[in-house]
GROMACS .gro file of N, CA and C in nm:
model
  393
    1MET      N    1  -2.428   3.194   5.142
    1MET     CA    2  -2.476   3.147   5.014
    1MET      C    3  -2.407   3.016   4.973
    2LYS      N    4  -2.278   3.006   4.998
    2LYS     CA    5  -2.203   2.886   4.962
    2LYS      C    6  -2.257   2.765   5.039
    3ASP      N    7  -2.289   2.784   5.168
    3ASP     CA    8  -2.341   2.676   5.252
    3ASP      C    9  -2.475   2.626   5.196
    4GLU      N   10  -2.562   2.718   5.154
    4GLU     CA   11  -2.691   2.678   5.098
    4GLU      C   12  -2.673   2.604   4.966
    5LYS      N   13  -2.577   2.646   4.885
    5LYS     CA   14  -2.550   2.577   4.759
    5LYS      C   15  -2.502   2.434   4.786
    6GLN      N   16  -2.417   2.416   4.889
    6GLN     CA   17  -2.369   2.283   4.924
    6GLN      C   18  -2.484   2.194   4.971
    7LYS      N   19  -2.577   2.251   5.050
    7LYS     CA   20  -2.693   2.174   5.096
    7LYS      C   21  -2.777   2.130   4.977
    8ALA      N   22  -2.801   2.221   4.882
    8ALA     CA   23  -2.880   2.188   4.764
    8ALA      C   24  -2.811   2.079   4.682
    9GLU      N   25  -2.679   2.087   4.668
    9GLU     CA   26  -2.606   1.986   4.592
    9GLU      C   27  -2.618   1.849   4.660
   10LYS      N   28  -2.612   1.844   4.794
   10LYS     CA   29  -2.628   1.718   4.866
   10LYS      C   30  -2.766   1.658   4.838
   11LEU      N   31  -2.870   1.742   4.842
   11LEU     CA   32  -3.004   1.693   4.816
   11LEU      C   33  -3.017   1.640   4.674
   12LEU      N   34  -2.962   1.713   4.579
   12LEU     CA   35  -2.970   1.668   4.440
   12LEU      C   36  -2.895   1.537   4.423
   13ASN      N   37  -2.781   1.523   4.489
   13ASN     CA   38  -2.706   1.398   4.482
   13ASN      C   39  -2.787   1.284   4.542
   14ALA      N   40  -2.857   1.309   4.651
   14ALA     CA   41  -2.937   1.205   4.715
   14ALA      C   42  -3.048   1.156   4.624
   15ILE      N   43  -3.112   1.246   4.554
   15ILE     CA   44  -3.226   1.206   4.472
   15ILE      C   45  -3.185   1.154   4.335
   16SER      N   46  -3.066   1.187   4.290
   16SER     CA   47  -3.023   1.139   4.158
   16SER      C   48  -2.901   1.050   4.173
   17TYR      N   49  -2.908   0.957   4.266
   17TYR     CA   50  -2.795   0.872   4.301
   17TYR      C   51  -2.772   0.758   4.203
   18PHE      N   52  -2.862   0.739   4.109
   18PHE     CA   53  -2.847   0.630   4.015
   18PHE      C   54  -2.722   0.650   3.931
   19PRO      N   55  -2.665   0.542   3.879
   19PRO     CA   56  -2.540   0.553   3.803
   19PRO      C   57  -2.550   0.653   3.688
   20SER      N   58  -2.449   0.737   3.674
   20SER     CA   59  -2.452   0.840   3.571
   20SER      C   60  -2.445   0.778   3.432
   21SER      N   61  -2.403   0.653   3.421
   21SER     CA   62  -2.395   0.588   3.291
   21SER      C   63  -2.534   0.547   3.240
   22SER      N   64  -2.634   0.547   3.328
   22SER     CA   65  -2.768   0.509   3.285
   22SER      C   66  -2.831   0.626   3.210
   23SER      N   67  -2.927   0.593   3.126
   23SER     CA   68  -2.997   0.698   3.053
   23SER      C   69  -3.143   0.700   3.095
   24MET      N   70  -3.167   0.667   3.221
   24MET     CA   71  -3.304   0.660   3.271
   24MET      C   72  -3.369   0.797   3.272
   25SER      N   73  -3.500   0.795   3.280
   25SER     CA   74  -3.577   0.919   3.277
   25SER      C   75  -3.607   0.965   3.420
   26PHE      N   76  -3.565   1.086   3.450
   26PHE     CA   77  -3.603   1.143   3.579
   26PHE      C   78  -3.602   1.295   3.569
   27GLU      N   79  -3.680   1.356   3.656
   27GLU     CA   80  -3.681   1.501   3.668
   27GLU      C   81  -3.695   1.534   3.815
   28PHE      N   82  -3.643   1.649   3.856
   28PHE     CA   83  -3.653   1.683   3.996
   28PHE      C   84  -3.667   1.833   4.015
   29TYR      N   85  -3.719   1.870   4.130
   29TYR     CA   86  -3.737   2.009   4.171
   29TYR      C   87  -3.676   2.021   4.310
   30SER      N   88  -3.607   2.128   4.337
   30SER     CA   89  -3.542   2.139   4.467
   30SER      C   90  -3.557   2.277   4.527
   31SER      N   91  -3.552   2.280   4.658
   31SER     CA   92  -3.544   2.404   4.734
   31SER      C   93  -3.422   2.388   4.825
   32ARG      N   94  -3.407   2.475   4.918
   32ARG     CA   95  -3.290   2.470   5.006
   32ARG      C   96  -3.284   2.342   5.088
   33ASN      N   97  -3.399   2.288   5.132
   33ASN     CA   98  -3.399   2.173   5.223
   33ASN      C   99  -3.474   2.051   5.173
   34ILE      N  100  -3.548   2.066   5.062
   34ILE     CA  101  -3.629   1.956   5.012
   34ILE      C  102  -3.609   1.943   4.862
   35CYS      N  103  -3.602   1.817   4.817
   35CYS     CA  104  -3.588   1.789   4.675
   35CYS      C  105  -3.692   1.683   4.639
   36VAL      N  106  -3.766   1.705   4.531
   36VAL     CA  107  -3.870   1.612   4.487
   36VAL      C  108  -3.836   1.567   4.346
   37GLY      N  109  -3.838   1.436   4.324
   37GLY     CA  110  -3.805   1.384   4.192
   37GLY      C  111  -3.901   1.276   4.148
   38THR      N  112  -3.912   1.262   4.017
   38THR     CA  113  -3.991   1.157   3.956
   38THR      C  114  -3.897   1.071   3.873
   39PHE      N  115  -3.904   0.941   3.890
   39PHE     CA  116  -3.820   0.846   3.818
   39PHE      C  117  -3.909   0.751   3.740
   40GLU      N  118  -3.863   0.713   3.620
   40GLU     CA  119  -3.942   0.623   3.537
   40GLU      C  120  -3.852   0.527   3.461
   41GLY      N  121  -3.890   0.400   3.462
   41GLY     CA  122  -3.819   0.298   3.384
   41GLY      C  123  -3.910   0.245   3.276
   42THR      N  124  -3.858   0.233   3.153
   42THR     CA  125  -3.935   0.182   3.040
   42THR      C  126  -3.859   0.067   2.976
   43GLU      N  127  -3.921   0.001   2.879
   43GLU     CA  128  -3.854  -0.106   2.806
   43GLU      C  129  -3.726  -0.054   2.740
   44GLU      N  130  -3.736   0.063   2.680
   44GLU     CA  131  -3.621   0.122   2.611
   44GLU      C  132  -3.518   0.180   2.708
   45ASN      N  133  -3.564   0.215   2.824
   45ASN     CA  134  -3.482   0.286   2.921
   45ASN      C  135  -3.508   0.232   3.062
   46PRO      N  136  -3.461   0.110   3.095
   46PRO     CA  137  -3.492   0.052   3.227
   46PRO      C  138  -3.431   0.133   3.341
   47LEU      N  139  -3.498   0.128   3.452
   47LEU     CA  140  -3.446   0.188   3.574
   47LEU      C  141  -3.335   0.098   3.626
   48PRO      N  142  -3.212   0.147   3.643
   48PRO     CA  143  -3.103   0.058   3.686
   48PRO      C  144  -3.112   0.021   3.833
   49ALA      N  145  -3.048  -0.089   3.868
   49ALA     CA  146  -3.035  -0.127   4.009
   49ALA      C  147  -2.943  -0.026   4.075
   50CYS      N  148  -2.972   0.008   4.198
   50CYS     CA  149  -2.888   0.104   4.269
   50CYS      C  150  -2.914   0.094   4.419
   51ILE      N  151  -2.817   0.046   4.493
   51ILE     CA  152  -2.825   0.043   4.640
   51ILE      C  153  -2.726   0.147   4.690
   52HIS      N  154  -2.772   0.234   4.779
   52HIS     CA  155  -2.688   0.344   4.826
   52HIS      C  156  -2.736   0.391   4.963
   53SER      N  157  -2.666   0.486   5.019
   53SER     CA  158  -2.710   0.552   5.143
   53SER      C  159  -2.665   0.697   5.137
   54HIS      N  160  -2.731   0.780   5.214
   54HIS     CA  161  -2.697   0.922   5.223
   54HIS      C  162  -2.756   0.975   5.353
   55GLU      N  163  -2.714   1.094   5.392
   55GLU     CA  164  -2.759   1.146   5.521
   55GLU      C  165  -2.899   1.208   5.517
   56GLU      N  166  -2.952   1.232   5.399
   56GLU     CA  167  -3.086   1.288   5.390
   56GLU      C  168  -3.192   1.182   5.423
   57TYR      N  169  -3.306   1.228   5.473
   57TYR     CA  170  -3.422   1.141   5.490
   57TYR      C  171  -3.485   1.130   5.352
   58GLU      N  172  -3.547   1.014   5.325
   58GLU     CA  173  -3.607   0.996   5.193
   58GLU      C  174  -3.744   0.930   5.208
   59PHE      N  175  -3.837   0.973   5.123
   59PHE     CA  176  -3.971   0.917   5.120
   59PHE      C  177  -3.998   0.873   4.976
   60PHE      N  178  -4.019   0.744   4.958
   60PHE     CA  179  -4.034   0.680   4.829
   60PHE      C  180  -4.184   0.657   4.805
   61ILE      N  181  -4.239   0.708   4.693
   61ILE     CA  182  -4.383   0.702   4.667
   61ILE      C  183  -4.408   0.635   4.532
   62PRO      N  184  -4.443   0.505   4.529
   62PRO     CA  185  -4.467   0.435   4.403
   62PRO      C  186  -4.591   0.487   4.330
   63LYS      N  187  -4.578   0.507   4.199
   63LYS     CA  188  -4.692   0.542   4.113
   63LYS      C  189  -4.738   0.418   4.036
   64THR      N  190  -4.650   0.318   4.030
   64THR     CA  191  -4.680   0.185   3.975
   64THR      C  192  -4.619   0.087   4.075
   65PRO      N  193  -4.655  -0.040   4.070
   65PRO     CA  194  -4.588  -0.136   4.158
   65PRO      C  195  -4.437  -0.136   4.133
   66VAL      N  196  -4.358  -0.141   4.240
   66VAL     CA  197  -4.212  -0.144   4.230
   66VAL      C  198  -4.163  -0.267   4.305
   67HIS      N  199  -4.097  -0.356   4.233
   67HIS     CA  200  -4.048  -0.481   4.293
   67HIS      C  201  -3.907  -0.462   4.346
   68TYR      N  202  -3.871  -0.543   4.441
   68TYR     CA  203  -3.734  -0.552   4.492
   68TYR      C  204  -3.680  -0.421   4.549
   69LEU      N  205  -3.764  -0.351   4.625
   69LEU     CA  206  -3.714  -0.236   4.702
   69LEU      C  207  -3.630  -0.291   4.816
   70MET      N  208  -3.519  -0.228   4.840
   70MET     CA  209  -3.433  -0.275   4.949
   70MET      C  210  -3.414  -0.166   5.053
   71ARG      N  211  -3.408  -0.210   5.178
   71ARG     CA  212  -3.369  -0.123   5.288
   71ARG      C  213  -3.306  -0.210   5.394
   72ASP      N  214  -3.182  -0.178   5.428
   72ASP     CA  215  -3.109  -0.255   5.530
   72ASP      C  216  -3.112  -0.405   5.504
   73ASP      N  217  -3.081  -0.446   5.382
   73ASP     CA  218  -3.073  -0.587   5.342
   73ASP      C  219  -3.207  -0.661   5.341
   74ASN      N  220  -3.317  -0.591   5.357
   74ASN     CA  221  -3.449  -0.652   5.347
   74ASN      C  222  -3.511  -0.612   5.214
   75ILE      N  223  -3.590  -0.700   5.154
   75ILE     CA  224  -3.654  -0.673   5.026
   75ILE      C  225  -3.804  -0.651   5.049
   76TYR      N  226  -3.859  -0.548   4.983
   76TYR     CA  227  -4.000  -0.512   4.996
   76TYR      C  228  -4.063  -0.497   4.859
   77PHE      N  229  -4.195  -0.496   4.857
   77PHE     CA  230  -4.272  -0.470   4.736
   77PHE      C  231  -4.334  -0.332   4.750
   78GLY      N  232  -4.305  -0.243   4.657
   78GLY     CA  233  -4.358  -0.107   4.662
   78GLY      C  234  -4.499  -0.102   4.607
   79GLN      N  235  -4.595  -0.080   4.694
   79GLN     CA  236  -4.735  -0.075   4.655
   79GLN      C  237  -4.779   0.067   4.628
   80VAL      N  238  -4.859   0.084   4.524
   80VAL     CA  239  -4.916   0.215   4.493
   80VAL      C  240  -5.003   0.258   4.610
   81GLY      N  241  -4.994   0.383   4.649
   81GLY     CA  242  -5.074   0.435   4.760
   81GLY      C  243  -5.005   0.428   4.895
   82ARG      N  244  -4.884   0.371   4.899
   82ARG     CA  245  -4.808   0.365   5.025
   82ARG      C  246  -4.684   0.451   5.012
   83ILE      N  247  -4.642   0.506   5.121
   83ILE     CA  248  -4.517   0.583   5.126
   83ILE      C  249  -4.417   0.501   5.205
   84PHE      N  250  -4.297   0.488   5.150
   84PHE     CA  251  -4.192   0.409   5.214
   84PHE      C  252  -4.083   0.504   5.265
   85PRO      N  253  -4.075   0.522   5.396
   85PRO     CA  254  -3.974   0.612   5.452
   85PRO      C  255  -3.837   0.546   5.464
   86VAL      N  256  -3.734   0.624   5.445
   86VAL     CA  257  -3.597   0.576   5.463
   86VAL      C  258  -3.527   0.672   5.559
   87PRO      N  259  -3.493   0.627   5.678
   87PRO     CA  260  -3.422   0.714   5.773
   87PRO      C  261  -3.284   0.753   5.722
   88SER      N  262  -3.235   0.861   5.773
   88SER     CA  263  -3.102   0.911   5.739
   88SER      C  264  -2.997   0.803   5.762
   89GLY      N  265  -2.910   0.783   5.662
   89GLY     CA  266  -2.799   0.690   5.675
   89GLY      C  267  -2.830   0.545   5.643
   90ASN      N  268  -2.957   0.510   5.621
   90ASN     CA  269  -2.992   0.371   5.591
   90ASN      C  270  -2.960   0.334   5.446
   91SER      N  271  -2.907   0.214   5.428
   91SER     CA  272  -2.883   0.161   5.294
   91SER      C  273  -3.018   0.127   5.231
   92HIS      N  274  -3.038   0.168   5.105
   92HIS     CA  275  -3.166   0.145   5.039
   92HIS      C  276  -3.150   0.155   4.888
   93GLY      N  277  -3.254   0.117   4.816
   93GLY     CA  278  -3.254   0.129   4.671
   93GLY      C  279  -3.335   0.019   4.606
   94ILE      N  280  -3.299  -0.009   4.480
   94ILE     CA  281  -3.367  -0.110   4.401
   94ILE      C  282  -3.265  -0.216   4.365
   95LYS      N  283  -3.298  -0.342   4.396
   95LYS     CA  284  -3.201  -0.451   4.381
   95LYS      C  285  -3.173  -0.488   4.235
   96TYR      N  286  -3.277  -0.487   4.148
   96TYR     CA  287  -3.262  -0.528   4.008
   96TYR      C  288  -3.314  -0.419   3.914
   97PRO      N  289  -3.262  -0.410   3.793
   97PRO     CA  290  -3.316  -0.315   3.694
   97PRO      C  291  -3.465  -0.343   3.671
   98GLN      N  292  -3.542  -0.238   3.640
   98GLN     CA  293  -3.686  -0.254   3.621
   98GLN      C  294  -3.737  -0.170   3.505
   99THR      N  295  -3.839  -0.225   3.440
   99THR     CA  296  -3.909  -0.152   3.334
   99THR      C  297  -4.053  -0.130   3.379
  100ASP      N  298  -4.125  -0.048   3.308
  100ASP     CA  299  -4.266  -0.021   3.338
  100ASP      C  300  -4.286   0.015   3.484
  101VAL      N  301  -4.203   0.105   3.533
  101VAL     CA  302  -4.210   0.146   3.673
  101VAL      C  303  -4.195   0.298   3.681
  102ARG      N  304  -4.267   0.355   3.777
  102ARG     CA  305  -4.260   0.499   3.798
  102ARG      C  306  -4.281   0.528   3.945
  103PHE      N  307  -4.200   0.618   4.000
  103PHE     CA  308  -4.216   0.656   4.140
  103PHE      C  309  -4.162   0.796   4.164
  104ASP      N  310  -4.211   0.856   4.272
  104ASP     CA  311  -4.162   0.986   4.317
  104ASP      C  312  -4.076   0.964   4.440
  105VAL      N  313  -3.982   1.053   4.461
  105VAL     CA  314  -3.897   1.050   4.579
  105VAL      C  315  -3.891   1.191   4.637
  106ILE      N  316  -3.910   1.200   4.768
  106ILE     CA  317  -3.891   1.326   4.839
  106ILE      C  318  -3.770   1.308   4.929
  107SER      N  319  -3.671   1.392   4.912
  107SER     CA  320  -3.548   1.387   4.991
  107SER      C  321  -3.543   1.513   5.077
  108VAL      N  322  -3.522   1.495   5.208
  108VAL     CA  323  -3.526   1.608   5.302
  108VAL      C  324  -3.392   1.616   5.375
  109ASN      N  325  -3.335   1.735   5.378
  109ASN     CA  326  -3.209   1.760   5.448
  109ASN      C  327  -3.221   1.713   5.593
  110ARG      N  328  -3.124   1.635   5.639
  110ARG     CA  329  -3.128   1.577   5.773
  110ARG      C  330  -3.134   1.684   5.882
  111GLU      N  331  -3.049   1.784   5.873
  111GLU     CA  332  -3.046   1.888   5.976
  111GLU      C  333  -3.180   1.962   5.982
  112TYR      N  334  -3.238   1.991   5.868
  112TYR     CA  335  -3.367   2.059   5.860
  112TYR      C  336  -3.476   1.972   5.924
  113PHE      N  337  -3.479   1.843   5.888
  113PHE     CA  338  -3.580   1.752   5.940
  113PHE      C  339  -3.567   1.735   6.091
  114ASP      N  340  -3.442   1.719   6.138
  114ASP     CA  341  -3.419   1.703   6.282
  114ASP      C  342  -3.458   1.830   6.358
  115GLU      N  343  -3.430   1.946   6.301
  115GLU     CA  344  -3.470   2.073   6.365
  115GLU      C  345  -3.622   2.086   6.368
  116LEU      N  346  -3.688   2.043   6.261
  116LEU     CA  347  -3.834   2.046   6.258
  116LEU      C  348  -3.892   1.957   6.367
  117LYS      N  349  -3.835   1.839   6.387
  117LYS     CA  350  -3.880   1.750   6.495
  117LYS      C  351  -3.860   1.818   6.631
  118ARG      N  352  -3.742   1.879   6.652
  118ARG     CA  353  -3.715   1.947   6.780
  118ARG      C  354  -3.814   2.061   6.803
  119SER      N  355  -3.844   2.137   6.699
  119SER     CA  356  -3.934   2.251   6.714
  119SER      C  357  -4.076   2.207   6.750
  120LYS      N  358  -4.110   2.084   6.718
  120LYS     CA  359  -4.242   2.029   6.750
  120LYS      C  360  -4.238   1.943   6.876
  121ASN      N  361  -4.126   1.951   6.951
  121ASN     CA  362  -4.107   1.870   7.073
  121ASN      C  363  -4.129   1.721   7.046
  122CYS      N  364  -4.083   1.676   6.934
  122CYS     CA  365  -4.096   1.535   6.898
  122CYS      C  366  -3.964   1.466   6.930
  123SER      N  367  -3.962   1.389   7.037
  123SER     CA  368  -3.839   1.323   7.078
  123SER      C  369  -3.831   1.179   7.027
  124ARG      N  370  -3.942   1.126   6.976
  124ARG     CA  371  -3.941   0.987   6.930
  124ARG      C  372  -3.906   0.981   6.781
  125LEU      N  373  -3.875   0.863   6.737
  125LEU     CA  374  -3.848   0.842   6.595
  125LEU      C  375  -3.979   0.858   6.518
  126VAL      N  376  -3.982   0.945   6.420
  126VAL     CA  377  -4.106   0.970   6.348
  126VAL      C  378  -4.112   0.897   6.214
  127ILE      N  379  -4.004   0.826   6.181
  127ILE     CA  380  -4.006   0.745   6.059
  127ILE      C  381  -4.007   0.599   6.101
  128ASP      N  382  -4.115   0.532   6.069
  128ASP     CA  383  -4.130   0.391   6.104
  128ASP      C  384  -4.017   0.310   6.043
  129GLU      N  385  -3.958   0.223   6.119
  129GLU     CA  386  -3.846   0.141   6.072
  129GLU      C  387  -3.890   0.028   5.980
  130VAL      N  388  -4.018   0.001   5.972
  130VAL     CA  389  -4.067  -0.106   5.886
  130VAL      C  390  -4.154  -0.045   5.777
  131PHE      N  391  -4.133  -0.086   5.654
  131PHE     CA  392  -4.211  -0.032   5.542
  131PHE      C  393  -4.355  -0.064   5.560
   0.00000   0.00000   0.00000
């Protein structure tokens, strides 16, 4: 039970990695291996800049256009209708604070994801390195 609690805490940390001093709006739902969150920046409550890395895999899903997405020192534009994968351990985040922005994030435990790939005999990288 303690091991599962630690896994859940890692996932929650991965999805809520923004500075604790911010008062941004977010909510999340978690299970043992997957955590899903919604983040929103408004005029009154901008989404802060935050570049970070963690061992979980992450899938970033814009609900509005998101500017200045970063991954491995490259900057991207988050388009609605696209999913942006982040491999385990990659540096990523948002370079500048933003308002009028909303996105979902799915964070998946690395060990769980890697075991799922093995169980499907998938030996290749399944997360595209380019957004």
